[in-house]
Tab-separated table of C-alpha atoms in Angstrom:
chain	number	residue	atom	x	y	z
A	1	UNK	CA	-128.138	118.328	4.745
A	2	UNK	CA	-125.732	119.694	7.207
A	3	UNK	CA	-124.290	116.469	7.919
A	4	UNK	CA	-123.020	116.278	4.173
A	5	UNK	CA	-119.448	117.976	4.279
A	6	UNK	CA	-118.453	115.469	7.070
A	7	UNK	CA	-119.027	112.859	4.716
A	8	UNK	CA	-117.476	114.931	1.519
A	9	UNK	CA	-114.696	115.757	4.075
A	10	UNK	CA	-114.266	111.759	5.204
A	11	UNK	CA	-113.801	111.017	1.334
A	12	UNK	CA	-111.828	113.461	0.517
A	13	UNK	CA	-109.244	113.167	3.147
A	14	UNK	CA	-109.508	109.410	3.179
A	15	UNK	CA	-106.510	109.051	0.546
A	16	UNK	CA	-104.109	110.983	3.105
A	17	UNK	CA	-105.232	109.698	5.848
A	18	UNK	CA	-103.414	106.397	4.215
A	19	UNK	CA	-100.122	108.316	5.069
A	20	UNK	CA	-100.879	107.551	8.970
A	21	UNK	CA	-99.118	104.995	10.956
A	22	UNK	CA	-101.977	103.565	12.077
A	23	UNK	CA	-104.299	103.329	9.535
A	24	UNK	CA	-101.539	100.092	8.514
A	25	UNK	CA	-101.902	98.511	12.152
A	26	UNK	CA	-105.486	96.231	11.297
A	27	UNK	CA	-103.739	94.668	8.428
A	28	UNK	CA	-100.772	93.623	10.451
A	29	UNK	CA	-102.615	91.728	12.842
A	30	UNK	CA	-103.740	87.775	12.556
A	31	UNK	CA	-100.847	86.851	9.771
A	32	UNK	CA	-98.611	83.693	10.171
A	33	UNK	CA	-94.706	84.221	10.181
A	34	UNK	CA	-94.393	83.072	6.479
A	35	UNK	CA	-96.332	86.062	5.289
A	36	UNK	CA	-94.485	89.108	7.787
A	37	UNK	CA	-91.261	89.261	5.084
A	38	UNK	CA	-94.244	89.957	2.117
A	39	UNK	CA	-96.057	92.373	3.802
A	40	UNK	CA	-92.483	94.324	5.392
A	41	UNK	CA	-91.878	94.936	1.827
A	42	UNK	CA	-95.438	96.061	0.694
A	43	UNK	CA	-95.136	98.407	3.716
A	44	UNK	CA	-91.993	100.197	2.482
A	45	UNK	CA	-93.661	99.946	-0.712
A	46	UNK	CA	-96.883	101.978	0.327
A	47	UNK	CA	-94.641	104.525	2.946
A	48	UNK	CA	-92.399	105.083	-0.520
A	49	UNK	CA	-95.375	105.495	-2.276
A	50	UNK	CA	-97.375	107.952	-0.049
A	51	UNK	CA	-94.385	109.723	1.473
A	52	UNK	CA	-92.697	110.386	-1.819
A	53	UNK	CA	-89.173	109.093	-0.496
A	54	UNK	CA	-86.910	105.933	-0.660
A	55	UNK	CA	-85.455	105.734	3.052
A	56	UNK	CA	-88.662	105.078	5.104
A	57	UNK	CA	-87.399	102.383	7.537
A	58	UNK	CA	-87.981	104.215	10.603
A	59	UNK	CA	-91.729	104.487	9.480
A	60	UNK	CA	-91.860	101.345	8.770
A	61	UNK	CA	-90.788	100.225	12.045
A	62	UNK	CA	-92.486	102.284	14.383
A	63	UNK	CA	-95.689	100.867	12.561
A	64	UNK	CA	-94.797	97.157	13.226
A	65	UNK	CA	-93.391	97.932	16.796
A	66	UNK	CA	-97.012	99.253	17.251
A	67	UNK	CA	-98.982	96.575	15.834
A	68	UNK	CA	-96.972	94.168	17.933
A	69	UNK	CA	-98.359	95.508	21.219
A	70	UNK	CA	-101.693	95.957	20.059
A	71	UNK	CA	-101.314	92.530	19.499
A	72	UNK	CA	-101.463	92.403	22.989
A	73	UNK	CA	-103.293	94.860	24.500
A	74	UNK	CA	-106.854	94.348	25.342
A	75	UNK	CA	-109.438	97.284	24.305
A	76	UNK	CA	-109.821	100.201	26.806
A	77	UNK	CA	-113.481	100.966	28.009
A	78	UNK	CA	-114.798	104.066	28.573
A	79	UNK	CA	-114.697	104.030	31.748
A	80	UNK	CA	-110.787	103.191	31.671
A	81	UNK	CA	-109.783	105.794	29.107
A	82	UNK	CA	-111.394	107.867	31.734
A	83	UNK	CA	-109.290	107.476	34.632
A	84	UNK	CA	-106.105	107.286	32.653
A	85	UNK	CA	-104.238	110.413	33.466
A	86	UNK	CA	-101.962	110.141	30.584
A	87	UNK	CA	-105.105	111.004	27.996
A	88	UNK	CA	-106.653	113.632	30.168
A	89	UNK	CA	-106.428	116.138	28.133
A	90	UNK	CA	-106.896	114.536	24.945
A	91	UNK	CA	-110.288	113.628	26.033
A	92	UNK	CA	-110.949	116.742	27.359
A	93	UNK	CA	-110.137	118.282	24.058
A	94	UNK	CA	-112.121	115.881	22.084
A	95	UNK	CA	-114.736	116.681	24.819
A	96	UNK	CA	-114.804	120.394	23.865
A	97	UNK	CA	-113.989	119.690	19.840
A	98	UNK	CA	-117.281	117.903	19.840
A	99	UNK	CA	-119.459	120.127	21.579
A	100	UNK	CA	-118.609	123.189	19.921
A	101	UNK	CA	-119.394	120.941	16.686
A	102	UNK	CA	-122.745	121.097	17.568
A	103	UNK	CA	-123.265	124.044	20.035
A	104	UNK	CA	-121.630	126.535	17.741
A	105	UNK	CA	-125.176	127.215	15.746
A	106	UNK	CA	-124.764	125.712	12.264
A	107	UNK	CA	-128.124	123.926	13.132
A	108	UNK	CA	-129.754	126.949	14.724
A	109	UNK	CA	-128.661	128.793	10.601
A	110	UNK	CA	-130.936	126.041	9.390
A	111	UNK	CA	-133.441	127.568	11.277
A	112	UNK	CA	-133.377	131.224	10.358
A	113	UNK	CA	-132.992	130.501	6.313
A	114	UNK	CA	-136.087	130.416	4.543
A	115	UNK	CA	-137.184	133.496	7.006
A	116	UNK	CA	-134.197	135.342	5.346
A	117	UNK	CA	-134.713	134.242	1.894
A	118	UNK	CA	-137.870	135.646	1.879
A	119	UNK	CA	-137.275	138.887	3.862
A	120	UNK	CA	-134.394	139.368	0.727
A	121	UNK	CA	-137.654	139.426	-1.282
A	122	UNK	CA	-137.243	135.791	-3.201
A	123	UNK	CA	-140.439	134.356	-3.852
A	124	UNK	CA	-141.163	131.030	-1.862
A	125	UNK	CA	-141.242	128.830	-5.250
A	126	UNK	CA	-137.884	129.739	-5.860
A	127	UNK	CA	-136.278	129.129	-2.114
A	128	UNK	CA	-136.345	125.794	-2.368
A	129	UNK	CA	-133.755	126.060	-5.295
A	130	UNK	CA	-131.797	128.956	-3.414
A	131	UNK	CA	-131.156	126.587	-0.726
A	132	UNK	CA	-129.182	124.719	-2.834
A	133	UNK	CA	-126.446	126.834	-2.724
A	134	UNK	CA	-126.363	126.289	0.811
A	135	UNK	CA	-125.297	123.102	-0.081
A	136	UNK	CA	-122.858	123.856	-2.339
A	137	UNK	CA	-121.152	125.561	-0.759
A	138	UNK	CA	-121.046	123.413	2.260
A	139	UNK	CA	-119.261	120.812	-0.451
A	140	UNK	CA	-116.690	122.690	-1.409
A	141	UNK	CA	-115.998	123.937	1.009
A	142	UNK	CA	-115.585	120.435	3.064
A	143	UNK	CA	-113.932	119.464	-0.233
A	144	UNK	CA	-111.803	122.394	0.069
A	145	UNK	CA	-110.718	121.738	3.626
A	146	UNK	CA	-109.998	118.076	2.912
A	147	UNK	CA	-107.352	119.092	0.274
A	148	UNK	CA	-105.341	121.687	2.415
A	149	UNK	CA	-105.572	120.044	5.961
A	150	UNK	CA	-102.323	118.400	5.539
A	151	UNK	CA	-100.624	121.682	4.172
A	152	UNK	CA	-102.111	124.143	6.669
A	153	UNK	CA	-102.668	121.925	9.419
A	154	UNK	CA	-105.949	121.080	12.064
A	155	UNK	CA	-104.769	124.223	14.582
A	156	UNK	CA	-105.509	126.577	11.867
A	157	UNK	CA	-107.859	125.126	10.213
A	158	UNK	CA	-110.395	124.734	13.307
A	159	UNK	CA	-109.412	127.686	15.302
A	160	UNK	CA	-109.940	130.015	12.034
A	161	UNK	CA	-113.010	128.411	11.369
A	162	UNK	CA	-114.600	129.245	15.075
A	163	UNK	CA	-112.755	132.719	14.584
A	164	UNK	CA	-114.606	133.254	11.299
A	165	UNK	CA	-118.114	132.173	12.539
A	166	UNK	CA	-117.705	135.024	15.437
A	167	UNK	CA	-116.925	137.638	12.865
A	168	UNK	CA	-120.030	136.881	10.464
A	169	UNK	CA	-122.260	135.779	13.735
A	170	UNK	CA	-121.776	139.465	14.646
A	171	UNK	CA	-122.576	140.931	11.237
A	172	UNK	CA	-125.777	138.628	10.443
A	173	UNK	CA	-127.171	139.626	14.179
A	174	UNK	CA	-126.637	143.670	12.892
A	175	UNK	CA	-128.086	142.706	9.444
A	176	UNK	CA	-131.646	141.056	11.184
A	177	UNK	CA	-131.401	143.759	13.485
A	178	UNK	CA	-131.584	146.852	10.567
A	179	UNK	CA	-132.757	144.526	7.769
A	180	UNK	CA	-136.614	146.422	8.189
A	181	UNK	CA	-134.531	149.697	7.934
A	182	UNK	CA	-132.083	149.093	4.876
A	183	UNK	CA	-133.298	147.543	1.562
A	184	UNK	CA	-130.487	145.479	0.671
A	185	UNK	CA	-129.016	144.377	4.296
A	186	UNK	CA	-131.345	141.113	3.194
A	187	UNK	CA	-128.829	140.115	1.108
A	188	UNK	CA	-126.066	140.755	3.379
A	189	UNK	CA	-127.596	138.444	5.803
A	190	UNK	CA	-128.013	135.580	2.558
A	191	UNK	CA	-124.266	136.223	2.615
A	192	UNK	CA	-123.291	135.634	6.352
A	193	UNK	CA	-125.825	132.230	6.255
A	194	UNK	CA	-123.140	131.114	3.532
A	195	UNK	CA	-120.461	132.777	4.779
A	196	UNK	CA	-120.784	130.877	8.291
A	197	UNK	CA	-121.729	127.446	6.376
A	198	UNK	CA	-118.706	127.506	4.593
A	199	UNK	CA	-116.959	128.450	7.801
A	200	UNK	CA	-117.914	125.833	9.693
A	201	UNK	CA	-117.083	123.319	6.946
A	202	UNK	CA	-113.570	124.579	6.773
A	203	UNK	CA	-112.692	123.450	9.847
A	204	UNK	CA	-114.758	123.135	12.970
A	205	UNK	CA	-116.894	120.883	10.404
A	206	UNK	CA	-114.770	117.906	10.250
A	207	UNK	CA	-111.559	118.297	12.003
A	208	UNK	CA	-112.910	117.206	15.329
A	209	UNK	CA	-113.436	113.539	14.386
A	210	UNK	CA	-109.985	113.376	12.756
A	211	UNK	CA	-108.277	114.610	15.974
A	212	UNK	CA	-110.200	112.404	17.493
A	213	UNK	CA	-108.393	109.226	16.062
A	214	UNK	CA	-104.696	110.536	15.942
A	215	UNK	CA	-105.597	111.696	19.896
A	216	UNK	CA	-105.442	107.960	20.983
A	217	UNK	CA	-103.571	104.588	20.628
A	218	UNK	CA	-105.508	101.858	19.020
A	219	UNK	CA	-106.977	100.337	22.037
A	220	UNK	CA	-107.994	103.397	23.421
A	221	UNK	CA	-110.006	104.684	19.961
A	222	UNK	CA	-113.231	102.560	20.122
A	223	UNK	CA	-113.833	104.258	23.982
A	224	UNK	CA	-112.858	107.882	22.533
A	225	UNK	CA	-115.336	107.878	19.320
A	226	UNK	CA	-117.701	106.167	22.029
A	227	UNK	CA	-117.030	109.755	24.368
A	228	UNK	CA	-117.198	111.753	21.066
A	229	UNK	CA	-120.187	110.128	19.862
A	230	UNK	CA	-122.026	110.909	22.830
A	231	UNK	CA	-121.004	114.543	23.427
A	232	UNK	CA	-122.028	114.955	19.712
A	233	UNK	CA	-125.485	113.537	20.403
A	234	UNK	CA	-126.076	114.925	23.397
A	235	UNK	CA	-125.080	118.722	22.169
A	236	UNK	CA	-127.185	118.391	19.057
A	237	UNK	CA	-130.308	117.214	21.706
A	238	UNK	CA	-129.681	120.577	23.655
A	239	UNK	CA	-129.436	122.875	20.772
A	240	UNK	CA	-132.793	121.113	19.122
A	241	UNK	CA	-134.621	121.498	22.786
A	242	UNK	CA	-132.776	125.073	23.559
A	243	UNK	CA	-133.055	126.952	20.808
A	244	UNK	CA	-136.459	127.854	20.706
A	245	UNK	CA	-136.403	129.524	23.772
A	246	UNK	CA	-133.475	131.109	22.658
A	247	UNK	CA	-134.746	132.549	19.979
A	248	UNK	CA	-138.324	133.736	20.723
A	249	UNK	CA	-136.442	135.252	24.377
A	250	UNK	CA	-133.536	137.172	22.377
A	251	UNK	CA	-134.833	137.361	18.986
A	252	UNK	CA	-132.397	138.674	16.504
A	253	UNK	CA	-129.518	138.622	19.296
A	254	UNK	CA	-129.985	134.936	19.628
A	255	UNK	CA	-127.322	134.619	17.570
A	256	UNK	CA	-124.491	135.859	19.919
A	257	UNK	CA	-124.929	132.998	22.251
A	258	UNK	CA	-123.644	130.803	19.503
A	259	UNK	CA	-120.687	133.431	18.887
A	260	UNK	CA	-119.738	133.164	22.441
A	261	UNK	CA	-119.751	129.647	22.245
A	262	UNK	CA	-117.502	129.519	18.910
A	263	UNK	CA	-115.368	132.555	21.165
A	264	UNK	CA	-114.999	129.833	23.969
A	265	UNK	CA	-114.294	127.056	21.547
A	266	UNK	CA	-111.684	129.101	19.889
A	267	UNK	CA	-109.683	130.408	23.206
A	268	UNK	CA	-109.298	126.826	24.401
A	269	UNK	CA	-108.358	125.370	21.699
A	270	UNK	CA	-105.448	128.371	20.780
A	271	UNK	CA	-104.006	127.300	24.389
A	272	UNK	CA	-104.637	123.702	24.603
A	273	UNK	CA	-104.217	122.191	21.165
A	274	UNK	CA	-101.074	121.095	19.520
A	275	UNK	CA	-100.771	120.602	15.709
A	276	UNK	CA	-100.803	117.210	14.477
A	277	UNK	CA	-100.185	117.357	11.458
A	278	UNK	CA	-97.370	114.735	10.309
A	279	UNK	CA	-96.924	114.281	13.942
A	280	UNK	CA	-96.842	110.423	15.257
A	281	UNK	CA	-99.009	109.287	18.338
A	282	UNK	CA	-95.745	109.789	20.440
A	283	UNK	CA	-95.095	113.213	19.705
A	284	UNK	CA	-98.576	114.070	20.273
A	285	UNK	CA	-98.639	112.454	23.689
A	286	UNK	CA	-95.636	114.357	24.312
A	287	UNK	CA	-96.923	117.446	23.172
A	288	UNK	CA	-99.857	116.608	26.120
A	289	UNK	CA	-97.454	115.551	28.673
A	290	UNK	CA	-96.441	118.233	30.688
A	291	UNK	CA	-100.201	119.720	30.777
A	292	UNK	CA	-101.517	116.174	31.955
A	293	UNK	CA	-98.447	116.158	34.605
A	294	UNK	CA	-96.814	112.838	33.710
A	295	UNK	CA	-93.377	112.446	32.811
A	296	UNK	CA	-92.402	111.583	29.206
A	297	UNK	CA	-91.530	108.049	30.163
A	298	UNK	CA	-94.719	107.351	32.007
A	299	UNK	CA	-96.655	109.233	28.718
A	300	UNK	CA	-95.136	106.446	26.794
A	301	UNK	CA	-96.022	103.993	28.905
A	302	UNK	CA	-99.705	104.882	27.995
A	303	UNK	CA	-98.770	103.939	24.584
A	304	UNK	CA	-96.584	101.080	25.371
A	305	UNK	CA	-98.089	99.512	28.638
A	306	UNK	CA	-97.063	96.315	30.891
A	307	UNK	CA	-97.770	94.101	27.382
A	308	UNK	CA	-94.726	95.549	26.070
A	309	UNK	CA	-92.347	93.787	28.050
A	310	UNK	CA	-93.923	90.603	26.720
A	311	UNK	CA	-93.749	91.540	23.219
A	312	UNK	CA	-90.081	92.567	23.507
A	313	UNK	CA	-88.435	89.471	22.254
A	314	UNK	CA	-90.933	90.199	19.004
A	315	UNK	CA	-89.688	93.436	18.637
A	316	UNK	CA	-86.252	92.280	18.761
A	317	UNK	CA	-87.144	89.752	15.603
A	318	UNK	CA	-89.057	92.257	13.576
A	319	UNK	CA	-86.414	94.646	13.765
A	320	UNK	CA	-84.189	92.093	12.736
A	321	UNK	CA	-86.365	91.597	9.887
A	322	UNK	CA	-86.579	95.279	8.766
A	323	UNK	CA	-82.775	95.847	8.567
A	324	UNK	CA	-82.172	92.696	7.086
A	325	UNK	CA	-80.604	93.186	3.542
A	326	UNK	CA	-82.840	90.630	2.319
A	327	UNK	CA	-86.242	92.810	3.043
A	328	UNK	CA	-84.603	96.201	1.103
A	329	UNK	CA	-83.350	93.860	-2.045
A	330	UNK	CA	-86.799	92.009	-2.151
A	331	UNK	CA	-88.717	95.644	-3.156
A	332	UNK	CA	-86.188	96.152	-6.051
């Protein structure tokens, strides 16, 4: 069930996703000459549409320029993405993004809930129902999340979510701890199990695998969601074959291993990661540049690479295209 805000979170974030540069590069590719002056003008169509203005030429462009030297560019491999020192630490980042995605605990709360439920006294006929709300409010609040990313932003978003999993990690350990002692810390524990669902789904729930794609060129995605997929797998293996141990050798404190974790997660992230919201593939590159020690021009060479001298004189046409008269008359 925990797995269910990242799809609520894909579907409701799909729509704006739309407003992306890239998500227009597949369609460009494999057309014939005849049909590039239809599709120019159900491009400015869409941008106009989705960006909620009448000049979008620039967009426009940049997307075509793109899709021109994806044309030809051959797919990374893992191994390439790699070694490239102009995606260092973007993979890094999606590196640590995905691990704390799974090493932060959510699964390890799946653990401890029916034990709660029925410590808050609620009969065990009745927790199956109770769980419910566990995943309710995991789909709002993925829901949630998918409506404000593009007003708040993924820095917030994620970094707030890790911050607010440390702060109600901390009170659920002191709740198990005193539960036996208080009558109605029980429920304060329910309370930090959905406090730290919704939490997670906010943010550190579904923002990784979105950074993930805007991180990277086109080429270069397939290799990174192969890295992220991996890192994802392999973190949920540890915490499945770790936790155990953790928890029968700390007991109620086992919990503070996954607020150190969210603590770490948070700290690099506040440093490292740039906001990308409405930000194009070259301004997040740049935004990476200096910490990955390339100059701007060789940063955009990673995005642009010895195929775009060959695709120059293409450029040159298409551009041609989009300022021609012709294209801007053709959408009235």
């Amino acid at each position: 069930m925990h797995h269910l805000h990242q799809e609520v979170f894909t579907c409701s974030t799909f729509w704006r996703r739309c407003e992306r540069k890239s998500f227009y590069h597949s369609n460009w590719k494999d057309i014939s000459v005849s049909q590039q002056h239809l599709k120019v003008c159900s491009l400015f169509v869409a941008f106009q549409t989705f960006l909620g203005k009448d000049d979008v030429s620039q967009e426009v462009e940049e997307v075509l320029a793109e899709s021109r030297v994806q044309r030809n560019t051959k797919l990374v491999s893992v191994l390439q993405l790699l070694r490239t020192r102009a995606v260092r630490w973007q993979v890094i980042t999606v590196v640590v993004t995905m691990g704390c995605y799974q090493l932060c605990g959510l699964n390890a709360i799946w653990y401890y809930t029916n034990n709660i439920f029925s410590e808050a006294g609620i009969n065990s006929e009745t927790i199956p129902y109770v769980t419910l709300s566990t995943g309710a409010v995991e789909t709002l609040a993925a829901v949630s999340s998918g409506l404000v990313i593009e007003r708040l932003g993924r820095r917030p978003l994620l970094i707030g979510g890790f911050g607010l999993m440390i702060v109600f990690f901390a009170v659920l350990t002191v709740s198990l701890t005193l539960q036996n002692n208080v009558t109605w810390l029980p429920y304060l524990s329910i309370f930090c199990i959905l406090a730290i669902i919704a939490s997670f789904c906010i943010g550190p729930g579904g923002i990784p695998f979105v950074l993930t794609g805007e991180f990277f060129q086109q080429s270069q995605r397939p290799a990174a969601f192969m890295v992220a997929g991996t890192v994802n797998w392999l973190s949920n293996f540890a915490v499945g074959l770790l936790f155990p141990f953790i928890q029968s050798g700390l007991q109620n404190y086992c919990f503070l291993v996954f607020a150190a974790i969210c603590f770490a997660g948070a700290t690099y992230l506040f440093f490292v990661l740039p906001e990308t919201k409405n930000k194009t593939l070259s301004e997040i590159s740049h935004a990476f540049a200096k910490r990955n020690k390339v100059s701007l021009e060789m940063q955009e060479m990673n995005h642009y690479p010895e195929e775009r001298k060959s695709s120059a004189e293409q450029e040159s046409n298409f551009t041609s295209s989009v300022d021609n008269g012709e294209t801007k008359q053709a959408i009235v």
